[in-house]
């Protein structure tokens, strides 16, 4: 675990997980997401004087090769104190994924970011088999990537947030309607996991299970499955068949490393979009990988 320090700059790199899909919407139409929540906490910790800077380069649907080629040059040039890096799961979702190539590229990304002097935060995937029928084929790749991420985490400048080891993510209430992206509560917990990995005292136990809830009835489950099939799985399959991605042509929501203040601070928040028009919407959450 990195030695606790006050971070003055933070860059988030990755795909829909880091973009913040299915979290609350910001006034500009973008999703908030766990990375924004981490930035809020670090900005407040830095004093709220506008000296904290934040960029979020993540774009939904990106594969690890695209993350390396499209986001890493900008991220390394920014020279931030802290970088979070997520990538590879979109690759694993595709049949015939070359997981050795995914590992090479993830390792290369980590190495290039560490060469700038940044603290790097990596993540293991949750276990989709505990909440999504038909996902057992993904488990070997996810387990292999989990071991690889922990290996990268042996570097003293790399922290790992082990989501696979947190059974609370088996609960569907931590996931959006599309069953692929976190709900607001899921984003809140991941943000706390990142802060804990950076040596901050825990504000709450982010791994703790949610309070028990009555299971949905059969009719409710059937309606939810129908919404998921028509609104999320169908469009996702359609994009795979046509070679398209939900992130095609979409700019990062915060493409420059600019001053950022936690919402409600005296300096005010600059969490809105820096590059491009506000393109996020509640409807945009459909199968964002």
PDB file of N, CA and C in Angstrom, residues 192-237:
ATOM      1  N   UNK A 192     -14.967   4.474  -1.726  1.00  0.00           N
ATOM      2  CA  UNK A 192     -14.425   4.264  -0.387  1.00  0.00           C
ATOM      3  C   UNK A 192     -13.297   3.236  -0.415  1.00  0.00           C
ATOM      4  N   UNK A 193     -13.433   2.214  -1.279  1.00  0.00           N
ATOM      5  CA  UNK A 193     -12.363   1.228  -1.423  1.00  0.00           C
ATOM      6  C   UNK A 193     -11.073   1.855  -1.930  1.00  0.00           C
ATOM      7  N   UNK A 194     -11.189   2.783  -2.864  1.00  0.00           N
ATOM      8  CA  UNK A 194     -10.008   3.479  -3.380  1.00  0.00           C
ATOM      9  C   UNK A 194      -9.355   4.301  -2.276  1.00  0.00           C
ATOM     10  N   UNK A 195     -10.142   5.051  -1.544  1.00  0.00           N
ATOM     11  CA  UNK A 195      -9.591   5.889  -0.476  1.00  0.00           C
ATOM     12  C   UNK A 195      -8.912   5.028   0.593  1.00  0.00           C
ATOM     13  N   UNK A 196      -9.516   3.891   0.904  1.00  0.00           N
ATOM     14  CA  UNK A 196      -8.890   2.983   1.872  1.00  0.00           C
ATOM     15  C   UNK A 196      -7.563   2.459   1.330  1.00  0.00           C
ATOM     16  N   UNK A 197      -7.531   2.102   0.036  1.00  0.00           N
ATOM     17  CA  UNK A 197      -6.296   1.594  -0.562  1.00  0.00           C
ATOM     18  C   UNK A 197      -5.194   2.644  -0.552  1.00  0.00           C
ATOM     19  N   UNK A 198      -5.582   3.912  -0.527  1.00  0.00           N
ATOM     20  CA  UNK A 198      -4.618   5.010  -0.473  1.00  0.00           C
ATOM     21  C   UNK A 198      -4.246   5.394   0.958  1.00  0.00           C
ATOM     22  N   UNK A 199      -4.705   4.577   1.919  1.00  0.00           N
ATOM     23  CA  UNK A 199      -4.301   4.777   3.299  1.00  0.00           C
ATOM     24  C   UNK A 199      -5.185   5.688   4.110  1.00  0.00           C
ATOM     25  N   UNK A 200      -6.347   6.069   3.553  1.00  0.00           N
ATOM     26  CA  UNK A 200      -7.266   6.921   4.318  1.00  0.00           C
ATOM     27  C   UNK A 200      -8.052   6.098   5.326  1.00  0.00           C
ATOM     28  N   UNK A 201      -8.358   6.642   6.492  1.00  0.00           N
ATOM     29  CA  UNK A 201      -9.187   5.912   7.449  1.00  0.00           C
ATOM     30  C   UNK A 201     -10.576   5.695   6.874  1.00  0.00           C
ATOM     31  N   UNK A 202     -11.128   4.525   7.122  1.00  0.00           N
ATOM     32  CA  UNK A 202     -12.419   4.172   6.533  1.00  0.00           C
ATOM     33  C   UNK A 202     -13.542   4.991   7.144  1.00  0.00           C
ATOM     34  N   UNK A 203     -14.367   5.585   6.272  1.00  0.00           N
ATOM     35  CA  UNK A 203     -15.561   6.293   6.739  1.00  0.00           C
ATOM     36  C   UNK A 203     -16.682   5.304   7.030  1.00  0.00           C
ATOM     37  N   UNK A 204     -16.647   4.153   6.379  1.00  0.00           N
ATOM     38  CA  UNK A 204     -17.615   3.086   6.611  1.00  0.00           C
ATOM     39  C   UNK A 204     -17.040   1.803   6.022  1.00  0.00           C
ATOM     40  N   UNK A 205     -17.632   0.681   6.346  1.00  0.00           N
ATOM     41  CA  UNK A 205     -17.161  -0.611   5.845  1.00  0.00           C
ATOM     42  C   UNK A 205     -17.761  -0.858   4.466  1.00  0.00           C
ATOM     43  N   UNK A 206     -16.992  -0.540   3.422  1.00  0.00           N
ATOM     44  CA  UNK A 206     -17.519  -0.634   2.062  1.00  0.00           C
ATOM     45  C   UNK A 206     -17.752  -2.081   1.624  1.00  0.00           C
ATOM     46  N   UNK A 207     -17.165  -3.037   2.334  1.00  0.00           N
ATOM     47  CA  UNK A 207     -17.355  -4.448   1.985  1.00  0.00           C
ATOM     48  C   UNK A 207     -18.582  -5.070   2.663  1.00  0.00           C
ATOM     49  N   UNK A 208     -19.171  -4.372   3.616  1.00  0.00           N
ATOM     50  CA  UNK A 208     -20.268  -4.933   4.406  1.00  0.00           C
ATOM     51  C   UNK A 208     -21.495  -5.193   3.530  1.00  0.00           C
ATOM     52  N   UNK A 209     -22.217  -6.269   3.800  1.00  0.00           N
ATOM     53  CA  UNK A 209     -23.443  -6.534   3.028  1.00  0.00           C
ATOM     54  C   UNK A 209     -24.508  -5.498   3.297  1.00  0.00           C
ATOM     55  N   UNK A 210     -25.395  -5.313   2.331  1.00  0.00           N
ATOM     56  CA  UNK A 210     -26.537  -4.419   2.516  1.00  0.00           C
ATOM     57  C   UNK A 210     -27.528  -5.060   3.476  1.00  0.00           C
ATOM     58  N   UNK A 211     -28.388  -4.253   4.108  1.00  0.00           N
ATOM     59  CA  UNK A 211     -29.423  -4.845   4.966  1.00  0.00           C
ATOM     60  C   UNK A 211     -30.292  -5.800   4.163  1.00  0.00           C
ATOM     61  N   UNK A 212     -30.782  -6.863   4.790  1.00  0.00           N
ATOM     62  CA  UNK A 212     -31.636  -7.822   4.068  1.00  0.00           C
ATOM     63  C   UNK A 212     -32.854  -7.132   3.471  1.00  0.00           C
ATOM     64  N   UNK A 213     -33.276  -7.648   2.344  1.00  0.00           N
ATOM     65  CA  UNK A 213     -34.465  -7.117   1.678  1.00  0.00           C
ATOM     66  C   UNK A 213     -35.306  -8.287   1.189  1.00  0.00           C
ATOM     67  N   UNK A 214     -36.601  -8.083   1.141  1.00  0.00           N
ATOM     68  CA  UNK A 214     -37.488  -9.133   0.651  1.00  0.00           C
ATOM     69  C   UNK A 214     -37.179  -9.418  -0.809  1.00  0.00           C
ATOM     70  N   UNK A 215     -37.056 -10.688  -1.193  1.00  0.00           N
ATOM     71  CA  UNK A 215     -36.769 -11.001  -2.594  1.00  0.00           C
ATOM     72  C   UNK A 215     -37.931 -10.595  -3.487  1.00  0.00           C
ATOM     73  N   UNK A 216     -37.648 -10.166  -4.725  1.00  0.00           N
ATOM     74  CA  UNK A 216     -38.726  -9.772  -5.633  1.00  0.00           C
ATOM     75  C   UNK A 216     -39.601 -10.972  -5.989  1.00  0.00           C
ATOM     76  N   UNK A 217     -40.867 -10.712  -6.240  1.00  0.00           N
ATOM     77  CA  UNK A 217     -41.764 -11.780  -6.664  1.00  0.00           C
ATOM     78  C   UNK A 217     -41.486 -12.208  -8.090  1.00  0.00           C
ATOM     79  N   UNK A 218     -42.120 -13.300  -8.481  1.00  0.00           N
ATOM     80  CA  UNK A 218     -41.868 -13.852  -9.814  1.00  0.00           C
ATOM     81  C   UNK A 218     -42.242 -12.869 -10.909  1.00  0.00           C
ATOM     82  N   UNK A 219     -43.375 -12.204 -10.775  1.00  0.00           N
ATOM     83  CA  UNK A 219     -43.819 -11.254 -11.803  1.00  0.00           C
ATOM     84  C   UNK A 219     -42.834 -10.099 -11.922  1.00  0.00           C
ATOM     85  N   UNK A 220     -42.334  -9.616 -10.789  1.00  0.00           N
ATOM     86  CA  UNK A 220     -41.376  -8.515 -10.814  1.00  0.00           C
ATOM     87  C   UNK A 220     -40.082  -8.943 -11.482  1.00  0.00           C
ATOM     88  N   UNK A 221     -39.629 -10.183 -11.193  1.00  0.00           N
ATOM     89  CA  UNK A 221     -38.411 -10.687 -11.822  1.00  0.00           C
ATOM     90  C   UNK A 221     -38.583 -10.805 -13.328  1.00  0.00           C
ATOM     91  N   UNK A 222     -39.727 -11.282 -13.766  1.00  0.00           N
ATOM     92  CA  UNK A 222     -39.968 -11.436 -15.206  1.00  0.00           C
ATOM     93  C   UNK A 222     -39.985 -10.078 -15.899  1.00  0.00           C
ATOM     94  N   UNK A 223     -40.599  -9.084 -15.266  1.00  0.00           N
ATOM     95  CA  UNK A 223     -40.617  -7.745 -15.861  1.00  0.00           C
ATOM     96  C   UNK A 223     -39.206  -7.176 -15.953  1.00  0.00           C
ATOM     97  N   UNK A 224     -38.410  -7.375 -14.885  1.00  0.00           N
ATOM     98  CA  UNK A 224     -37.038  -6.871 -14.882  1.00  0.00           C
ATOM     99  C   UNK A 224     -36.211  -7.565 -15.961  1.00  0.00           C
ATOM    100  N   UNK A 225     -36.401  -8.882 -16.107  1.00  0.00           N
ATOM    101  CA  UNK A 225     -35.663  -9.617 -17.142  1.00  0.00           C
ATOM    102  C   UNK A 225     -36.051  -9.142 -18.535  1.00  0.00           C
ATOM    103  N   UNK A 226     -37.325  -8.855 -18.734  1.00  0.00           N
ATOM    104  CA  UNK A 226     -37.782  -8.382 -20.045  1.00  0.00           C
ATOM    105  C   UNK A 226     -37.186  -7.014 -20.364  1.00  0.00           C
ATOM    106  N   UNK A 227     -37.149  -6.117 -19.367  1.00  0.00           N
ATOM    107  CA  UNK A 227     -36.550  -4.798 -19.580  1.00  0.00           C
ATOM    108  C   UNK A 227     -35.066  -4.930 -19.914  1.00  0.00           C
ATOM    109  N   UNK A 228     -34.398  -5.834 -19.209  1.00  0.00           N
ATOM    110  CA  UNK A 228     -32.967  -6.024 -19.431  1.00  0.00           C
ATOM    111  C   UNK A 228     -32.701  -6.582 -20.830  1.00  0.00           C
ATOM    112  N   UNK A 229     -33.476  -7.572 -21.245  1.00  0.00           N
ATOM    113  CA  UNK A 229     -33.280  -8.174 -22.562  1.00  0.00           C
ATOM    114  C   UNK A 229     -33.501  -7.153 -23.674  1.00  0.00           C
ATOM    115  N   UNK A 230     -34.580  -6.384 -23.570  1.00  0.00           N
ATOM    116  CA  UNK A 230     -34.911  -5.449 -24.632  1.00  0.00           C
ATOM    117  C   UNK A 230     -34.113  -4.162 -24.603  1.00  0.00           C
ATOM    118  N   UNK A 231     -33.831  -3.685 -23.395  1.00  0.00           N
ATOM    119  CA  UNK A 231     -33.189  -2.383 -23.282  1.00  0.00           C
ATOM    120  C   UNK A 231     -31.684  -2.415 -23.175  1.00  0.00           C
ATOM    121  N   UNK A 232     -31.110  -3.591 -22.833  1.00  0.00           N
ATOM    122  CA  UNK A 232     -29.676  -3.637 -22.581  1.00  0.00           C
ATOM    123  C   UNK A 232     -28.974  -4.759 -23.331  1.00  0.00           C
ATOM    124  N   UNK A 233     -29.403  -6.014 -23.118  1.00  0.00           N
ATOM    125  CA  UNK A 233     -28.710  -7.124 -23.773  1.00  0.00           C
ATOM    126  C   UNK A 233     -28.863  -7.056 -25.287  1.00  0.00           C
ATOM    127  N   UNK A 234     -30.070  -6.783 -25.769  1.00  0.00           N
ATOM    128  CA  UNK A 234     -30.294  -6.720 -27.213  1.00  0.00           C
ATOM    129  C   UNK A 234     -29.415  -5.693 -27.904  1.00  0.00           C
ATOM    130  N   UNK A 235     -29.419  -4.431 -27.420  1.00  0.00           N
ATOM    131  CA  UNK A 235     -28.536  -3.434 -28.037  1.00  0.00           C
ATOM    132  C   UNK A 235     -27.060  -3.799 -27.938  1.00  0.00           C
ATOM    133  N   UNK A 236     -26.649  -4.412 -26.813  1.00  0.00           N
ATOM    134  CA  UNK A 236     -25.247  -4.813 -26.659  1.00  0.00           C
ATOM    135  C   UNK A 236     -24.875  -5.842 -27.717  1.00  0.00           C
ATOM    136  N   UNK A 237     -25.717  -6.847 -27.916  1.00  0.00           N
ATOM    137  CA  UNK A 237     -25.454  -7.865 -28.938  1.00  0.00           C
ATOM    138  C   UNK A 237     -25.420  -7.221 -30.324  1.00  0.00           C
TER     139      UNK A 237
END
